[in-house]
mmCIF file of N, CA and C in Angstrom:
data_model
loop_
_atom_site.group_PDB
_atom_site.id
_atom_site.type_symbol
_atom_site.label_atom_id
_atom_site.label_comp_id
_atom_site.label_asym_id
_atom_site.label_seq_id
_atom_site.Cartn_x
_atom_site.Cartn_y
_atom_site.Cartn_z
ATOM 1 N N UNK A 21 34.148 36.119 -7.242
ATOM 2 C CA UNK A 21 34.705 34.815 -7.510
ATOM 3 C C UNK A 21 34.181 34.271 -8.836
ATOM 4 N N UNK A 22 32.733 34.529 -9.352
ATOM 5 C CA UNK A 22 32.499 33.882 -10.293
ATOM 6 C C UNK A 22 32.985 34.636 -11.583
ATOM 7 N N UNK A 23 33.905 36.151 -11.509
ATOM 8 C CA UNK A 23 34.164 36.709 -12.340
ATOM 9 C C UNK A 23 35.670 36.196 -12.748
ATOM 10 N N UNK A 24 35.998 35.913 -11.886
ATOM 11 C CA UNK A 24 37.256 35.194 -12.040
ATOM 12 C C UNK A 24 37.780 33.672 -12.664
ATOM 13 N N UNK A 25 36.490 32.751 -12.104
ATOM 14 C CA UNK A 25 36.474 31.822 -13.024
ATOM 15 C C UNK A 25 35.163 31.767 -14.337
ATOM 16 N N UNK A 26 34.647 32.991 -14.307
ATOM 17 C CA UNK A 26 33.863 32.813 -15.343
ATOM 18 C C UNK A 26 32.423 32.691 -14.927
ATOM 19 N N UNK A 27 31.500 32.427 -16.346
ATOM 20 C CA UNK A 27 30.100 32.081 -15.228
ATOM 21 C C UNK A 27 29.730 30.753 -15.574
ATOM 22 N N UNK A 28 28.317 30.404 -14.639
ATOM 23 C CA UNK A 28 28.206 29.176 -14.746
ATOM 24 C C UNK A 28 28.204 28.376 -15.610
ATOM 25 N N UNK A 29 28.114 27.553 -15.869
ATOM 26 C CA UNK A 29 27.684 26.640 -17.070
ATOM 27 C C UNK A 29 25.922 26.876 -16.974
ATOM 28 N N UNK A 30 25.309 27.417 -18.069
ATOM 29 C CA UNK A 30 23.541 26.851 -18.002
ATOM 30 C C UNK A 30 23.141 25.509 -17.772
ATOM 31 N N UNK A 31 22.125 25.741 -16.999
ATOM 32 C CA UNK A 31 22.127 24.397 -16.830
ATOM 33 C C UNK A 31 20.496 23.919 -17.590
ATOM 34 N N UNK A 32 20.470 22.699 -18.361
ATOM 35 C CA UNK A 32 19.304 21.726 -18.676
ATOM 36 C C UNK A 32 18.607 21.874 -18.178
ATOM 37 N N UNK A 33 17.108 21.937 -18.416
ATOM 38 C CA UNK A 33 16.045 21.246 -17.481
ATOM 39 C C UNK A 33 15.735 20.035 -17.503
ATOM 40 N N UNK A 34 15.437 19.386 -16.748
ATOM 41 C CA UNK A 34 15.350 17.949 -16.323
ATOM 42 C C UNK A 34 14.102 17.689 -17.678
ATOM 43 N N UNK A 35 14.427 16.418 -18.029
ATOM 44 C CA UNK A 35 12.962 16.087 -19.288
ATOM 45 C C UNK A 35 11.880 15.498 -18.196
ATOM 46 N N UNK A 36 10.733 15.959 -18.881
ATOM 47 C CA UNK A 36 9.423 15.831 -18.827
ATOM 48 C C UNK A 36 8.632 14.934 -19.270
ATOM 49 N N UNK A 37 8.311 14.209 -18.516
ATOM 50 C CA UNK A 37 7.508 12.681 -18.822
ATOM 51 C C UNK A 37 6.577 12.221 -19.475
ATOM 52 N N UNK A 38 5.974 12.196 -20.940
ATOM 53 C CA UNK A 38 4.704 12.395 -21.655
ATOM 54 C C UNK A 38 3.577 11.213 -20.758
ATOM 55 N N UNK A 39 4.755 9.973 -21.017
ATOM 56 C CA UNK A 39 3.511 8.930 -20.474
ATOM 57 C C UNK A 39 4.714 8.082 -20.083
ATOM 58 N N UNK A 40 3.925 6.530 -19.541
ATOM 59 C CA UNK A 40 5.455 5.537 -18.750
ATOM 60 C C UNK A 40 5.997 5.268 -19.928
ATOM 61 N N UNK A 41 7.238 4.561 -20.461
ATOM 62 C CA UNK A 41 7.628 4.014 -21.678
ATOM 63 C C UNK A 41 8.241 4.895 -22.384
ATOM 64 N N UNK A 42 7.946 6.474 -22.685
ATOM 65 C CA UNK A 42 8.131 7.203 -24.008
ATOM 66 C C UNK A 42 9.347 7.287 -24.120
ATOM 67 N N UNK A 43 9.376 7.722 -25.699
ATOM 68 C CA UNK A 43 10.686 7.613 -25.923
ATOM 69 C C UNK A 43 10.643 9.218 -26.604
ATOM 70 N N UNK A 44 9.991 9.939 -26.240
ATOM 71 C CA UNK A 44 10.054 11.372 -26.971
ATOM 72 C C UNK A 44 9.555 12.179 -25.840
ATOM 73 N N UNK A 45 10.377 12.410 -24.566
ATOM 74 C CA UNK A 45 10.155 12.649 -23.328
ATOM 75 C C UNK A 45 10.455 14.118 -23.360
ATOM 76 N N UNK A 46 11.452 14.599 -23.870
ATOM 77 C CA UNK A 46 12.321 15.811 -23.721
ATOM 78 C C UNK A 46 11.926 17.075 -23.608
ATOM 79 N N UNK A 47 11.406 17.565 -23.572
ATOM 80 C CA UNK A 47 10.443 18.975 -23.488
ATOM 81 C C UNK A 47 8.705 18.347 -24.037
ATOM 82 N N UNK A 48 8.294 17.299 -23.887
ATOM 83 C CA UNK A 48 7.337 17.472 -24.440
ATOM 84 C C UNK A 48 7.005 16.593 -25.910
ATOM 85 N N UNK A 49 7.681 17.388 -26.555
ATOM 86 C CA UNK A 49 7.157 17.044 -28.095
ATOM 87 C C UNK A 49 8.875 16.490 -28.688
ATOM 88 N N UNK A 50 9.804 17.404 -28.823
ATOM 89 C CA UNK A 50 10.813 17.036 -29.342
ATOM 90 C C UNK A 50 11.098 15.154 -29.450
ATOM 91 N N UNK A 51 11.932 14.840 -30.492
ATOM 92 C CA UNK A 51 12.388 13.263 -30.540
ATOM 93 C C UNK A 51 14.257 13.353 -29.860
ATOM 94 N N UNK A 52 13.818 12.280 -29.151
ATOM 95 C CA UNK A 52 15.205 12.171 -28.618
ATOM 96 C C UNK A 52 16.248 12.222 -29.775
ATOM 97 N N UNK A 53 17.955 13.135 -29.542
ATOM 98 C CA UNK A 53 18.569 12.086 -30.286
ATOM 99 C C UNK A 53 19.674 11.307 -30.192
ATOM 100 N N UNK A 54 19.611 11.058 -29.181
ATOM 101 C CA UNK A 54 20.302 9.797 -28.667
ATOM 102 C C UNK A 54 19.297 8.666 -27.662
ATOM 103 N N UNK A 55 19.206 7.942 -28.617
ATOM 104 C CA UNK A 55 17.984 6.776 -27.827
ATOM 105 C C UNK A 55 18.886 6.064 -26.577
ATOM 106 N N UNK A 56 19.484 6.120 -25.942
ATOM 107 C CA UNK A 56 20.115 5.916 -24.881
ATOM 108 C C UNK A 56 19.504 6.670 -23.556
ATOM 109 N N UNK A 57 19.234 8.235 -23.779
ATOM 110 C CA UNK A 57 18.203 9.025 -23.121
ATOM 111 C C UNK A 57 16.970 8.261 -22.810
ATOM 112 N N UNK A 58 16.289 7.996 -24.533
ATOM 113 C CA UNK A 58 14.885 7.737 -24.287
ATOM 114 C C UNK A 58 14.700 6.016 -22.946
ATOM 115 N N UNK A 59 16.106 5.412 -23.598
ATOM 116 C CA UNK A 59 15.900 4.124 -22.944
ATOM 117 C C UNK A 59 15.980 4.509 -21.172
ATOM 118 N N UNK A 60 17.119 5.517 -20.978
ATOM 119 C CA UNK A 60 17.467 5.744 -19.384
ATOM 120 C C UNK A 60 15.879 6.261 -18.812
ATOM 121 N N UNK A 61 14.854 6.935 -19.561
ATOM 122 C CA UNK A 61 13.805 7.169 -19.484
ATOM 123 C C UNK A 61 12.841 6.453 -18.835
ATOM 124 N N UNK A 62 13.002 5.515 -20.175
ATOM 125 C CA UNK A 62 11.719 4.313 -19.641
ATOM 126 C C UNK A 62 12.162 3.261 -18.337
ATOM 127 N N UNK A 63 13.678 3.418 -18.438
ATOM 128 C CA UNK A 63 14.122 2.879 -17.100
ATOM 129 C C UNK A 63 13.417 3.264 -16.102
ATOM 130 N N UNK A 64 13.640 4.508 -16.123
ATOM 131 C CA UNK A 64 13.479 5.252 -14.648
ATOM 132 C C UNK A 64 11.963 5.311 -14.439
ATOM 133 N N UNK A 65 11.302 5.429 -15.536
ATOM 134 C CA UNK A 65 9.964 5.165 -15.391
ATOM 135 C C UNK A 65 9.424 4.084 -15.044
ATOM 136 N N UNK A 66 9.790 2.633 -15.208
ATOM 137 C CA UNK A 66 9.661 0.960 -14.940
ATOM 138 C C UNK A 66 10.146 1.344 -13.292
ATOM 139 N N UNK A 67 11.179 1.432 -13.154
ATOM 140 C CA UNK A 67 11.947 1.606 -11.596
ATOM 141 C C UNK A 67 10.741 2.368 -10.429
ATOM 142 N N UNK A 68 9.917 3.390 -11.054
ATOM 143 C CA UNK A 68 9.211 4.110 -10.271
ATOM 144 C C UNK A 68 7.760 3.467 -10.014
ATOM 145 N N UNK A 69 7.392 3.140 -11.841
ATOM 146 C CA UNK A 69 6.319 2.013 -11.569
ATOM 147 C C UNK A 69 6.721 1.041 -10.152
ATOM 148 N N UNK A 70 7.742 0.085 -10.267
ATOM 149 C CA UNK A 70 7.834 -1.010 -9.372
ATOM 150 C C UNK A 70 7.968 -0.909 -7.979
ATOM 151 N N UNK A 71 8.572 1.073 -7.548
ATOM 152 C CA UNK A 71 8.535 1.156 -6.522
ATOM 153 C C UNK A 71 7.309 1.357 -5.850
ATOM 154 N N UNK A 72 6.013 1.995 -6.846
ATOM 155 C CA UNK A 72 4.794 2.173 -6.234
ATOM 156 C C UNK A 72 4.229 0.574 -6.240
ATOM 157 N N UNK A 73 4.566 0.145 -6.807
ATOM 158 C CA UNK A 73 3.826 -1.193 -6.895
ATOM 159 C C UNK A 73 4.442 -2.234 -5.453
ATOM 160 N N UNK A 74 5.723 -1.876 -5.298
ATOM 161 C CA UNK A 74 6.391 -2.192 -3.952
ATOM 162 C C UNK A 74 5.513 -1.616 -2.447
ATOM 163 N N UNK A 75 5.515 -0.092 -2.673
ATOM 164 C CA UNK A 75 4.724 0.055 -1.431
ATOM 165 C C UNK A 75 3.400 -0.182 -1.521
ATOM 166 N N UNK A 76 2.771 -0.177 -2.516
ATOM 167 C CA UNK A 76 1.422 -0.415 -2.147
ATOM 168 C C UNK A 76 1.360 -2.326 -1.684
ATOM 169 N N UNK A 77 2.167 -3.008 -2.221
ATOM 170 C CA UNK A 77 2.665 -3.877 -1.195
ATOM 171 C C UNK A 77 2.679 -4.135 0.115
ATOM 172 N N UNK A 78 3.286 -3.306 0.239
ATOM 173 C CA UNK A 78 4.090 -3.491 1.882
ATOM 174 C C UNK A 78 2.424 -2.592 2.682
ATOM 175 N N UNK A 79 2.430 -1.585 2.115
ATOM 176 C CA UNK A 79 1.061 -1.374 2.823
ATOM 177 C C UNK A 79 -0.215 -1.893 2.735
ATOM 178 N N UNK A 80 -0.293 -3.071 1.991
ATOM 179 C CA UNK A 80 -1.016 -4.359 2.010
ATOM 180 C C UNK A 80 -0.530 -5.535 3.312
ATOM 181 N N UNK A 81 0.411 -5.471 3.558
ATOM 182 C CA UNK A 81 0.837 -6.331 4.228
ATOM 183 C C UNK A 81 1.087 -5.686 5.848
ATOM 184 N N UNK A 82 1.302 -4.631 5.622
ATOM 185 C CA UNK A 82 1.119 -3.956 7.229
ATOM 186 C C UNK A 82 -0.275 -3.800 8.017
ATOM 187 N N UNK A 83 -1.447 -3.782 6.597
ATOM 188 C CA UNK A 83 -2.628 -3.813 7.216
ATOM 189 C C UNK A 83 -2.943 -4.582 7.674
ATOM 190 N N UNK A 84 -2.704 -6.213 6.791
ATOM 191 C CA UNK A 84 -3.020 -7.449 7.221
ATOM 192 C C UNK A 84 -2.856 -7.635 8.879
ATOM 193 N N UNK A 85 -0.890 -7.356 9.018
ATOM 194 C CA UNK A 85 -0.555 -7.625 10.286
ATOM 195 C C UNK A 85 -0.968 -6.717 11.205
ATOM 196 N N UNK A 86 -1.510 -5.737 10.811
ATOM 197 C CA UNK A 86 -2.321 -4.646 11.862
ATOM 198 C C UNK A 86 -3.655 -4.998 12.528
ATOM 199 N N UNK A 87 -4.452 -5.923 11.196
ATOM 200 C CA UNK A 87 -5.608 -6.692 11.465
ATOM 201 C C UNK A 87 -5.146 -7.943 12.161
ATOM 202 N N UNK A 88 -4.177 -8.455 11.804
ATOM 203 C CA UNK A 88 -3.999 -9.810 12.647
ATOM 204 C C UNK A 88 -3.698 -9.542 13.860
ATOM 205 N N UNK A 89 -2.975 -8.437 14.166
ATOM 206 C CA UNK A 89 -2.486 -7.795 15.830
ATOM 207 C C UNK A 89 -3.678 -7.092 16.745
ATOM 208 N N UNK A 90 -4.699 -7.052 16.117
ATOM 209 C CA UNK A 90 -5.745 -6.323 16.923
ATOM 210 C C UNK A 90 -6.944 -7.472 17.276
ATOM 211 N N UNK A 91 -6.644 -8.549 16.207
ATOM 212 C CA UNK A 91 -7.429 -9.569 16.395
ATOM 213 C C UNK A 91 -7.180 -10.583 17.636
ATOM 214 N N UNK A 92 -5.952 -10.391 17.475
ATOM 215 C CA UNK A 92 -5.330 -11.353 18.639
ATOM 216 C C UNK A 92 -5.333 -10.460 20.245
ATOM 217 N N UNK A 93 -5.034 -9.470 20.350
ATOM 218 C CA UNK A 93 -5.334 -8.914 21.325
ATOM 219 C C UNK A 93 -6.874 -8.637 21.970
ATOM 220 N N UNK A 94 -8.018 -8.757 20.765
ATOM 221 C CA UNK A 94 -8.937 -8.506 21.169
ATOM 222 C C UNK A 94 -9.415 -10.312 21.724
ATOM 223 N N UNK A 95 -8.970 -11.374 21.381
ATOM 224 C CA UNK A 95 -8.791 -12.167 21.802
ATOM 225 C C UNK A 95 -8.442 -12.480 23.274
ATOM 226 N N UNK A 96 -7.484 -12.190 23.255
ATOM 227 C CA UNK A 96 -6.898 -12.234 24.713
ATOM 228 C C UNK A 96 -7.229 -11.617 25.641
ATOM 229 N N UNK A 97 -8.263 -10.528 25.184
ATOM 230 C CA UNK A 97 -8.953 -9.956 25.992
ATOM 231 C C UNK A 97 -10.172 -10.138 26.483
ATOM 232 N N UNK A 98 -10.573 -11.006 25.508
ATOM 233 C CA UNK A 98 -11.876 -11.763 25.593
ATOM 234 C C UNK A 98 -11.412 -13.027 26.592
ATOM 235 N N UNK A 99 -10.717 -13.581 26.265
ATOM 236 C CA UNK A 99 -10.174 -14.765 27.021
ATOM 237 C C UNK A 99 -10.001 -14.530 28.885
ATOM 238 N N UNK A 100 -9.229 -13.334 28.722
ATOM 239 C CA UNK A 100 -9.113 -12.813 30.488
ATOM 240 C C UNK A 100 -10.291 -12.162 30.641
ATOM 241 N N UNK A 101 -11.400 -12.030 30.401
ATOM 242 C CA UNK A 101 -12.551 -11.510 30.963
ATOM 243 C C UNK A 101 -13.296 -12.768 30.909
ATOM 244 N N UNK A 102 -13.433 -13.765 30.287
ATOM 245 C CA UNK A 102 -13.920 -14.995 30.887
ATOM 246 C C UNK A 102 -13.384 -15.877 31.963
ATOM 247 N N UNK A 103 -11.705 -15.640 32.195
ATOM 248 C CA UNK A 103 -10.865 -15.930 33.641
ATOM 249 C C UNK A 103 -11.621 -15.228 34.715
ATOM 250 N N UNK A 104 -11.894 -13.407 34.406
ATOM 251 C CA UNK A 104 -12.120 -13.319 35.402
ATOM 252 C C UNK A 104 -13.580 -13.065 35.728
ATOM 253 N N UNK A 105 -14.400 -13.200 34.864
ATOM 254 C CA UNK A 105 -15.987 -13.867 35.321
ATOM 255 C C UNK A 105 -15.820 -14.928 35.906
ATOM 256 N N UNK A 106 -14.618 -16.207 35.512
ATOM 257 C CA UNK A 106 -14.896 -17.107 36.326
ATOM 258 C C UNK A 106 -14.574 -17.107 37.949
ATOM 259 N N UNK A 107 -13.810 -15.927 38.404
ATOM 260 C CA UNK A 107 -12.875 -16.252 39.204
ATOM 261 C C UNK A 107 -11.433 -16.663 39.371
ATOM 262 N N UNK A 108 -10.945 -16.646 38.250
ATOM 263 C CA UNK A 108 -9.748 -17.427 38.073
ATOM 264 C C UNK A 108 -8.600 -16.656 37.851
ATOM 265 N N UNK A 109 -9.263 -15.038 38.387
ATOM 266 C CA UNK A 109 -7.739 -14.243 37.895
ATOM 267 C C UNK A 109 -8.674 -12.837 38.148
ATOM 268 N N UNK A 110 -7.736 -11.699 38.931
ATOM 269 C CA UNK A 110 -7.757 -10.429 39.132
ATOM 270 C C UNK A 110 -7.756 -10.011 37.511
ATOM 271 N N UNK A 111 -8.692 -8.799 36.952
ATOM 272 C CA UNK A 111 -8.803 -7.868 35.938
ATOM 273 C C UNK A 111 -7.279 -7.128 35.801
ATOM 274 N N UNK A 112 -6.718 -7.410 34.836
ATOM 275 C CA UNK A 112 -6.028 -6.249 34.672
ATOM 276 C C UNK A 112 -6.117 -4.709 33.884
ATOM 277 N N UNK A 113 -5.608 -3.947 33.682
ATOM 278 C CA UNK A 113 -6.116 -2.627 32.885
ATOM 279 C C UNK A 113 -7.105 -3.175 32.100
ATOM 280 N N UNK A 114 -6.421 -3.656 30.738
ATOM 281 C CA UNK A 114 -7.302 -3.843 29.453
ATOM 282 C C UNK A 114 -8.362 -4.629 29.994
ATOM 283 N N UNK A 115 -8.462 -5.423 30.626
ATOM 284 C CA UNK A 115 -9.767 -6.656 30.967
ATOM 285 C C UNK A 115 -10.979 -5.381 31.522
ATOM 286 N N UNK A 116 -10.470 -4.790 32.723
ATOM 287 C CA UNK A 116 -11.308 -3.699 33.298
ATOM 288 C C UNK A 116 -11.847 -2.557 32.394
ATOM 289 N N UNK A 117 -10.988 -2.061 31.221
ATOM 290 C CA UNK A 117 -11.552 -1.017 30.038
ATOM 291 C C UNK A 117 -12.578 -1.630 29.662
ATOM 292 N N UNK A 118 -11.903 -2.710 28.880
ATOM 293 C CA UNK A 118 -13.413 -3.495 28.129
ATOM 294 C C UNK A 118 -15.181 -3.418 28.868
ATOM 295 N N UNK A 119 -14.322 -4.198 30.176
ATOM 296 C CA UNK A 119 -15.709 -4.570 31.188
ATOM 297 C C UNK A 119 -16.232 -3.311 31.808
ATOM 298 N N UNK A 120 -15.607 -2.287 31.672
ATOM 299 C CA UNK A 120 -16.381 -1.016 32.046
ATOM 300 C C UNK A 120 -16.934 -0.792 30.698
ATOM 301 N N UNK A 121 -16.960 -0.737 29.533
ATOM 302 C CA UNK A 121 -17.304 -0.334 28.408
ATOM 303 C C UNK A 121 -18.093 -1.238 27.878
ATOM 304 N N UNK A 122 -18.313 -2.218 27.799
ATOM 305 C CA UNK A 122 -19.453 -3.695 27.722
ATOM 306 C C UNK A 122 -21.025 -3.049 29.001
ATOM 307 N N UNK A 123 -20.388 -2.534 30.043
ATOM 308 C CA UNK A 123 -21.355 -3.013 30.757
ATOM 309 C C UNK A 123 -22.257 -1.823 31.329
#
């Protein structure tokens, strides 16, 4: 089949990134020559910056609520083990882990 329509087209290698910003990306050393390249470049380089800068974000903010969710549960767990030191309520699982592990 490929003798029939011929062979492939060669294909480019993708350019190679010196540093964020550059505008002389292309193998390395070569100068772009069409600065339209170099600009789609530094695009894509800004775009990638902002996406790491996005997740390290969000995984700032998942820790928080990971710390705020363990805080509050360890709360409430503290809270029903003083119910039921007082009397004021049967242990459930978590109350009984703790109080086996405290004591």
């Amino acid at each position: 089949m490929g003798a029939r329509y011929g062979a492939p087209a060669p294909r480019t290698p993708a350019p190679r990134l010196n540093k964020p910003g550059c505008l002389n990306c292309l193998y390395n050393t070569k100068r772009l020559a069409d600065p339209a390249d170099g600009l789609a470049c530094t695009l894509a380089v800004s775009l990638q910056q902002r996406n790491e800068q996005w997740r390290a974000l969000k995984a700032e903010q998942n820790a928080a609520m990971k710390a705020e969710k363990a805080k509050k549960h360890a709360n409430a767990a503290a809270r029903e083990m003083c119910e039921v030191i007082m009397g004021a309520r049967e242990p459930t699982s978590i109350a009984r882990d703790i109080w086996m592990n405290r004591v």
